[in-house]
């Protein structure tokens, strides 16, 4: 004997009120459940209404029972908000300030700082995600080249001045030549 999926659905709200709630809904969870109700009000069976919202018939049964028992309050999801963060907003801001003052930091140093200053530990696998959520990013510090001169800007300026100085011999003129302008070497072919 097949179990009937046609349950009596209580009409806690009018169809117009459901339409209004659908327009105001901001998250997908509420939209799906309200859409499910709308489908039921339009005459769908529970499996059909659930299927239109991308859910199983069993989920549709649970939603229908919740609706019949307590109306909208019972039907809507009630997420607990999740686990509270280990650092509150003020502590997170303090951490960001400390990290910006003492750059650069290694992951191990940040772990040690969190333990010493705030008494919390984060998994090394999660630490990067946590820091990105705070608006920080990972970057390798660029070391100074050991061969870089002390005054590279002054050297560049002198070279530019020498190249643009018209009083001296042109850079393409060979010693002992008297002609002005470019020197053409007929032996060179390109």
PDB file of C-alpha atoms in Angstrom:
ATOM      1  CA  UNK A   1       0.000   0.000   0.000  1.00  0.00           C
ATOM      2  CA  UNK A   2       1.482   3.321  -1.073  1.00  0.00           C
ATOM      3  CA  UNK A   3       1.602   6.128   1.401  1.00  0.00           C
ATOM      4  CA  UNK A   4      -0.217   9.231   0.232  1.00  0.00           C
ATOM      5  CA  UNK A   5       1.856  12.399  -0.122  1.00  0.00           C
ATOM      6  CA  UNK A   6      -1.225  14.597  -0.040  1.00  0.00           C
ATOM      7  CA  UNK A   7      -1.235  16.100   3.421  1.00  0.00           C
ATOM      8  CA  UNK A   8      -3.609  18.783   4.457  1.00  0.00           C
ATOM      9  CA  UNK A   9      -1.615  22.041   4.472  1.00  0.00           C
ATOM     10  CA  UNK A  10      -2.753  24.685   6.922  1.00  0.00           C
ATOM     11  CA  UNK A  11      -3.107  28.187   5.555  1.00  0.00           C
ATOM     12  CA  UNK A  12      -1.429  30.229   8.307  1.00  0.00           C
ATOM     13  CA  UNK A  13      -0.875  33.066   5.820  1.00  0.00           C
ATOM     14  CA  UNK A  14      -2.673  34.251   2.718  1.00  0.00           C
ATOM     15  CA  UNK A  15      -1.072  33.810  -0.681  1.00  0.00           C
ATOM     16  CA  UNK A  16      -0.562  37.589  -0.909  1.00  0.00           C
ATOM     17  CA  UNK A  17       1.334  37.575   2.410  1.00  0.00           C
ATOM     18  CA  UNK A  18       3.581  34.788   1.117  1.00  0.00           C
ATOM     19  CA  UNK A  19       4.200  36.808  -2.069  1.00  0.00           C
ATOM     20  CA  UNK A  20       5.188  39.810   0.051  1.00  0.00           C
ATOM     21  CA  UNK A  21       7.557  37.657   2.143  1.00  0.00           C
ATOM     22  CA  UNK A  22       9.091  36.277  -1.070  1.00  0.00           C
ATOM     23  CA  UNK A  23       9.816  39.819  -2.276  1.00  0.00           C
ATOM     24  CA  UNK A  24      11.412  40.753   1.051  1.00  0.00           C
ATOM     25  CA  UNK A  25      13.441  37.544   1.517  1.00  0.00           C
ATOM     26  CA  UNK A  26      17.186  38.152   1.434  1.00  0.00           C
ATOM     27  CA  UNK A  27      18.699  34.682   1.741  1.00  0.00           C
ATOM     28  CA  UNK A  28      18.294  31.489  -0.283  1.00  0.00           C
ATOM     29  CA  UNK A  29      17.106  29.435   2.695  1.00  0.00           C
ATOM     30  CA  UNK A  30      14.063  31.630   3.245  1.00  0.00           C
ATOM     31  CA  UNK A  31      13.388  31.894  -0.498  1.00  0.00           C
ATOM     32  CA  UNK A  32      13.325  28.115  -0.941  1.00  0.00           C
ATOM     33  CA  UNK A  33      10.991  27.518   1.978  1.00  0.00           C
ATOM     34  CA  UNK A  34       8.636  30.318   0.957  1.00  0.00           C
ATOM     35  CA  UNK A  35       8.728  29.101  -2.641  1.00  0.00           C
ATOM     36  CA  UNK A  36       7.857  25.621  -1.360  1.00  0.00           C
ATOM     37  CA  UNK A  37       4.833  27.070   0.447  1.00  0.00           C
ATOM     38  CA  UNK A  38       3.776  29.027  -2.629  1.00  0.00           C
ATOM     39  CA  UNK A  39       3.955  25.823  -4.703  1.00  0.00           C
ATOM     40  CA  UNK A  40       1.808  23.996  -2.134  1.00  0.00           C
ATOM     41  CA  UNK A  41      -0.748  26.812  -2.165  1.00  0.00           C
ATOM     42  CA  UNK A  42      -0.833  26.534  -5.977  1.00  0.00           C
ATOM     43  CA  UNK A  43      -1.855  22.876  -5.695  1.00  0.00           C
ATOM     44  CA  UNK A  44       1.435  20.969  -5.968  1.00  0.00           C
ATOM     45  CA  UNK A  45       1.900  17.809  -3.946  1.00  0.00           C
ATOM     46  CA  UNK A  46       4.674  17.870  -1.357  1.00  0.00           C
ATOM     47  CA  UNK A  47       7.154  15.975  -3.584  1.00  0.00           C
ATOM     48  CA  UNK A  48       6.372  18.279  -6.543  1.00  0.00           C
ATOM     49  CA  UNK A  49       6.722  21.440  -4.457  1.00  0.00           C
ATOM     50  CA  UNK A  50       9.994  20.213  -2.942  1.00  0.00           C
ATOM     51  CA  UNK A  51      11.335  19.185  -6.349  1.00  0.00           C
ATOM     52  CA  UNK A  52      10.634  22.662  -7.768  1.00  0.00           C
ATOM     53  CA  UNK A  53      12.853  24.063  -5.004  1.00  0.00           C
ATOM     54  CA  UNK A  54      15.586  21.484  -5.637  1.00  0.00           C
ATOM     55  CA  UNK A  55      14.894  19.466  -2.492  1.00  0.00           C
ATOM     56  CA  UNK A  56      13.934  15.856  -1.815  1.00  0.00           C
ATOM     57  CA  UNK A  57      10.452  14.637  -0.974  1.00  0.00           C
ATOM     58  CA  UNK A  58      11.643  13.805   2.550  1.00  0.00           C
ATOM     59  CA  UNK A  59      12.752  17.412   3.031  1.00  0.00           C
ATOM     60  CA  UNK A  60       9.374  18.536   1.697  1.00  0.00           C
ATOM     61  CA  UNK A  61       7.668  16.299   4.288  1.00  0.00           C
ATOM     62  CA  UNK A  62       9.728  17.866   7.109  1.00  0.00           C
ATOM     63  CA  UNK A  63       8.969  21.381   5.868  1.00  0.00           C
ATOM     64  CA  UNK A  64       5.242  20.636   5.564  1.00  0.00           C
ATOM     65  CA  UNK A  65       5.107  19.203   9.092  1.00  0.00           C
ATOM     66  CA  UNK A  66       6.996  22.207  10.493  1.00  0.00           C
ATOM     67  CA  UNK A  67       4.608  24.577   8.675  1.00  0.00           C
ATOM     68  CA  UNK A  68       1.525  22.778   9.916  1.00  0.00           C
ATOM     69  CA  UNK A  69       2.811  22.660  13.513  1.00  0.00           C
ATOM     70  CA  UNK A  70       4.075  26.197  13.953  1.00  0.00           C
ATOM     71  CA  UNK A  71       3.613  28.265  10.830  1.00  0.00           C
ATOM     72  CA  UNK A  72       6.317  30.522   9.488  1.00  0.00           C
ATOM     73  CA  UNK A  73       8.312  30.534  12.725  1.00  0.00           C
ATOM     74  CA  UNK A  74       8.766  26.739  12.630  1.00  0.00           C
ATOM     75  CA  UNK A  75       9.377  26.575   8.889  1.00  0.00           C
ATOM     76  CA  UNK A  76      12.204  29.120   8.716  1.00  0.00           C
ATOM     77  CA  UNK A  77      15.746  27.951   9.427  1.00  0.00           C
ATOM     78  CA  UNK A  78      17.241  28.853  12.772  1.00  0.00           C
ATOM     79  CA  UNK A  79      20.980  28.800  12.482  1.00  0.00           C
ATOM     80  CA  UNK A  80      22.791  29.266  15.755  1.00  0.00           C
ATOM     81  CA  UNK A  81      25.299  31.653  14.208  1.00  0.00           C
ATOM     82  CA  UNK A  82      28.192  29.229  14.515  1.00  0.00           C
ATOM     83  CA  UNK A  83      31.074  29.207  16.897  1.00  0.00           C
ATOM     84  CA  UNK A  84      32.135  32.639  18.165  1.00  0.00           C
ATOM     85  CA  UNK A  85      35.523  33.862  16.935  1.00  0.00           C
ATOM     86  CA  UNK A  86      38.558  33.317  19.146  1.00  0.00           C
ATOM     87  CA  UNK A  87      39.401  37.033  18.911  1.00  0.00           C
ATOM     88  CA  UNK A  88      36.696  39.687  19.174  1.00  0.00           C
ATOM     89  CA  UNK A  89      36.680  42.715  16.839  1.00  0.00           C
ATOM     90  CA  UNK A  90      38.839  44.872  19.133  1.00  0.00           C
ATOM     91  CA  UNK A  91      41.429  42.124  19.517  1.00  0.00           C
ATOM     92  CA  UNK A  92      41.467  41.562  15.756  1.00  0.00           C
ATOM     93  CA  UNK A  93      42.109  45.265  15.172  1.00  0.00           C
ATOM     94  CA  UNK A  94      44.866  45.221  17.786  1.00  0.00           C
ATOM     95  CA  UNK A  95      46.451  42.201  16.082  1.00  0.00           C
ATOM     96  CA  UNK A  96      46.371  43.885  12.679  1.00  0.00           C
ATOM     97  CA  UNK A  97      48.014  46.996  14.149  1.00  0.00           C
ATOM     98  CA  UNK A  98      50.745  44.900  15.795  1.00  0.00           C
ATOM     99  CA  UNK A  99      51.407  43.019  12.555  1.00  0.00           C
ATOM    100  CA  UNK A 100      51.595  46.211  10.487  1.00  0.00           C
ATOM    101  CA  UNK A 101      54.078  47.804  12.896  1.00  0.00           C
ATOM    102  CA  UNK A 102      56.543  44.912  12.973  1.00  0.00           C
ATOM    103  CA  UNK A 103      56.609  43.778   9.338  1.00  0.00           C
ATOM    104  CA  UNK A 104      57.679  41.347   7.918  1.00  0.00           C
ATOM    105  CA  UNK A 105      56.384  38.367   9.891  1.00  0.00           C
ATOM    106  CA  UNK A 106      56.807  34.628   9.460  1.00  0.00           C
ATOM    107  CA  UNK A 107      53.867  32.304  10.115  1.00  0.00           C
ATOM    108  CA  UNK A 108      55.589  30.837  13.159  1.00  0.00           C
ATOM    109  CA  UNK A 109      56.142  34.316  14.570  1.00  0.00           C
ATOM    110  CA  UNK A 110      52.470  35.183  14.134  1.00  0.00           C
ATOM    111  CA  UNK A 111      51.501  31.907  15.855  1.00  0.00           C
ATOM    112  CA  UNK A 112      53.803  32.784  18.762  1.00  0.00           C
ATOM    113  CA  UNK A 113      52.402  36.341  18.937  1.00  0.00           C
ATOM    114  CA  UNK A 114      48.813  35.023  19.045  1.00  0.00           C
ATOM    115  CA  UNK A 115      49.696  32.620  21.844  1.00  0.00           C
ATOM    116  CA  UNK A 116      51.673  35.122  23.908  1.00  0.00           C
ATOM    117  CA  UNK A 117      49.521  38.227  23.487  1.00  0.00           C
ATOM    118  CA  UNK A 118      46.020  36.813  23.143  1.00  0.00           C
ATOM    119  CA  UNK A 119      46.247  33.265  24.534  1.00  0.00           C
ATOM    120  CA  UNK A 120      44.753  31.656  21.407  1.00  0.00           C
ATOM    121  CA  UNK A 121      46.069  29.138  18.914  1.00  0.00           C
ATOM    122  CA  UNK A 122      45.070  28.712  15.293  1.00  0.00           C
ATOM    123  CA  UNK A 123      45.812  25.720  13.123  1.00  0.00           C
ATOM    124  CA  UNK A 124      48.677  26.444  10.719  1.00  0.00           C
ATOM    125  CA  UNK A 125      46.323  25.356   7.920  1.00  0.00           C
ATOM    126  CA  UNK A 126      43.765  28.012   8.939  1.00  0.00           C
ATOM    127  CA  UNK A 127      46.135  30.861   9.830  1.00  0.00           C
ATOM    128  CA  UNK A 128      46.450  32.130   6.235  1.00  0.00           C
ATOM    129  CA  UNK A 129      42.665  32.177   5.812  1.00  0.00           C
ATOM    130  CA  UNK A 130      42.250  34.019   9.103  1.00  0.00           C
ATOM    131  CA  UNK A 131      44.820  36.668   8.137  1.00  0.00           C
ATOM    132  CA  UNK A 132      43.217  37.163   4.689  1.00  0.00           C
ATOM    133  CA  UNK A 133      39.848  37.697   6.412  1.00  0.00           C
ATOM    134  CA  UNK A 134      41.518  40.478   8.402  1.00  0.00           C
ATOM    135  CA  UNK A 135      42.576  42.134   5.139  1.00  0.00           C
ATOM    136  CA  UNK A 136      46.218  41.085   5.285  1.00  0.00           C
ATOM    137  CA  UNK A 137      48.113  39.386   2.483  1.00  0.00           C
ATOM    138  CA  UNK A 138      51.174  37.218   2.193  1.00  0.00           C
ATOM    139  CA  UNK A 139      54.197  38.642   0.427  1.00  0.00           C
ATOM    140  CA  UNK A 140      57.825  37.646   0.352  1.00  0.00           C
ATOM    141  CA  UNK A 141      60.124  40.462   1.428  1.00  0.00           C
ATOM    142  CA  UNK A 142      62.413  41.555  -1.376  1.00  0.00           C
ATOM    143  CA  UNK A 143      66.026  41.466  -0.259  1.00  0.00           C
ATOM    144  CA  UNK A 144      68.371  44.256  -1.294  1.00  0.00           C
ATOM    145  CA  UNK A 145      70.807  43.312  -4.011  1.00  0.00           C
ATOM    146  CA  UNK A 146      74.319  43.237  -2.526  1.00  0.00           C
ATOM    147  CA  UNK A 147      75.783  44.633  -5.756  1.00  0.00           C
ATOM    148  CA  UNK A 148      73.457  47.660  -5.758  1.00  0.00           C
ATOM    149  CA  UNK A 149      75.422  50.923  -5.483  1.00  0.00           C
ATOM    150  CA  UNK A 150      74.832  53.289  -2.588  1.00  0.00           C
ATOM    151  CA  UNK A 151      73.582  56.101  -4.848  1.00  0.00           C
ATOM    152  CA  UNK A 152      71.842  54.607  -7.906  1.00  0.00           C
ATOM    153  CA  UNK A 153      69.708  57.706  -8.573  1.00  0.00           C
ATOM    154  CA  UNK A 154      72.775  59.961  -8.788  1.00  0.00           C
ATOM    155  CA  UNK A 155      74.577  57.527 -11.097  1.00  0.00           C
ATOM    156  CA  UNK A 156      71.527  57.362 -13.404  1.00  0.00           C
ATOM    157  CA  UNK A 157      71.281  61.148 -13.501  1.00  0.00           C
ATOM    158  CA  UNK A 158      74.969  61.482 -14.431  1.00  0.00           C
ATOM    159  CA  UNK A 159      74.623  58.910 -17.220  1.00  0.00           C
ATOM    160  CA  UNK A 160      71.568  60.672 -18.651  1.00  0.00           C
ATOM    161  CA  UNK A 161      73.361  64.028 -18.498  1.00  0.00           C
ATOM    162  CA  UNK A 162      76.406  62.537 -20.286  1.00  0.00           C
ATOM    163  CA  UNK A 163      74.212  61.050 -23.010  1.00  0.00           C
ATOM    164  CA  UNK A 164      72.399  64.328 -23.583  1.00  0.00           C
ATOM    165  CA  UNK A 165      75.489  66.554 -23.389  1.00  0.00           C
ATOM    166  CA  UNK A 166      76.119  68.003 -26.907  1.00  0.00           C
ATOM    167  CA  UNK A 167      79.498  69.549 -26.170  1.00  0.00           C
ATOM    168  CA  UNK A 168      81.305  66.242 -26.033  1.00  0.00           C
ATOM    169  CA  UNK A 169      82.070  63.892 -28.894  1.00  0.00           C
ATOM    170  CA  UNK A 170      78.984  61.971 -30.167  1.00  0.00           C
ATOM    171  CA  UNK A 171      78.726  58.480 -28.790  1.00  0.00           C
ATOM    172  CA  UNK A 172      78.963  56.934 -32.266  1.00  0.00           C
ATOM    173  CA  UNK A 173      82.049  58.840 -33.407  1.00  0.00           C
ATOM    174  CA  UNK A 174      85.367  57.077 -33.457  1.00  0.00           C
ATOM    175  CA  UNK A 175      88.556  58.779 -32.363  1.00  0.00           C
ATOM    176  CA  UNK A 176      90.357  60.548 -35.159  1.00  0.00           C
ATOM    177  CA  UNK A 177      87.310  61.045 -37.394  1.00  0.00           C
ATOM    178  CA  UNK A 178      86.465  64.584 -38.356  1.00  0.00           C
ATOM    179  CA  UNK A 179      82.981  64.152 -39.900  1.00  0.00           C
ATOM    180  CA  UNK A 180      79.839  65.109 -38.083  1.00  0.00           C
ATOM    181  CA  UNK A 181      76.816  62.870 -37.571  1.00  0.00           C
ATOM    182  CA  UNK A 182      76.452  59.159 -37.947  1.00  0.00           C
ATOM    183  CA  UNK A 183      79.289  56.972 -39.097  1.00  0.00           C
ATOM    184  CA  UNK A 184      78.297  54.396 -41.699  1.00  0.00           C
ATOM    185  CA  UNK A 185      80.443  51.284 -41.915  1.00  0.00           C
ATOM    186  CA  UNK A 186      79.903  49.788 -45.393  1.00  0.00           C
ATOM    187  CA  UNK A 187      81.321  46.422 -44.283  1.00  0.00           C
ATOM    188  CA  UNK A 188      78.477  45.845 -41.833  1.00  0.00           C
ATOM    189  CA  UNK A 189      75.224  44.488 -43.298  1.00  0.00           C
ATOM    190  CA  UNK A 190      72.021  43.823 -41.418  1.00  0.00           C
TER     191      UNK A 190
END
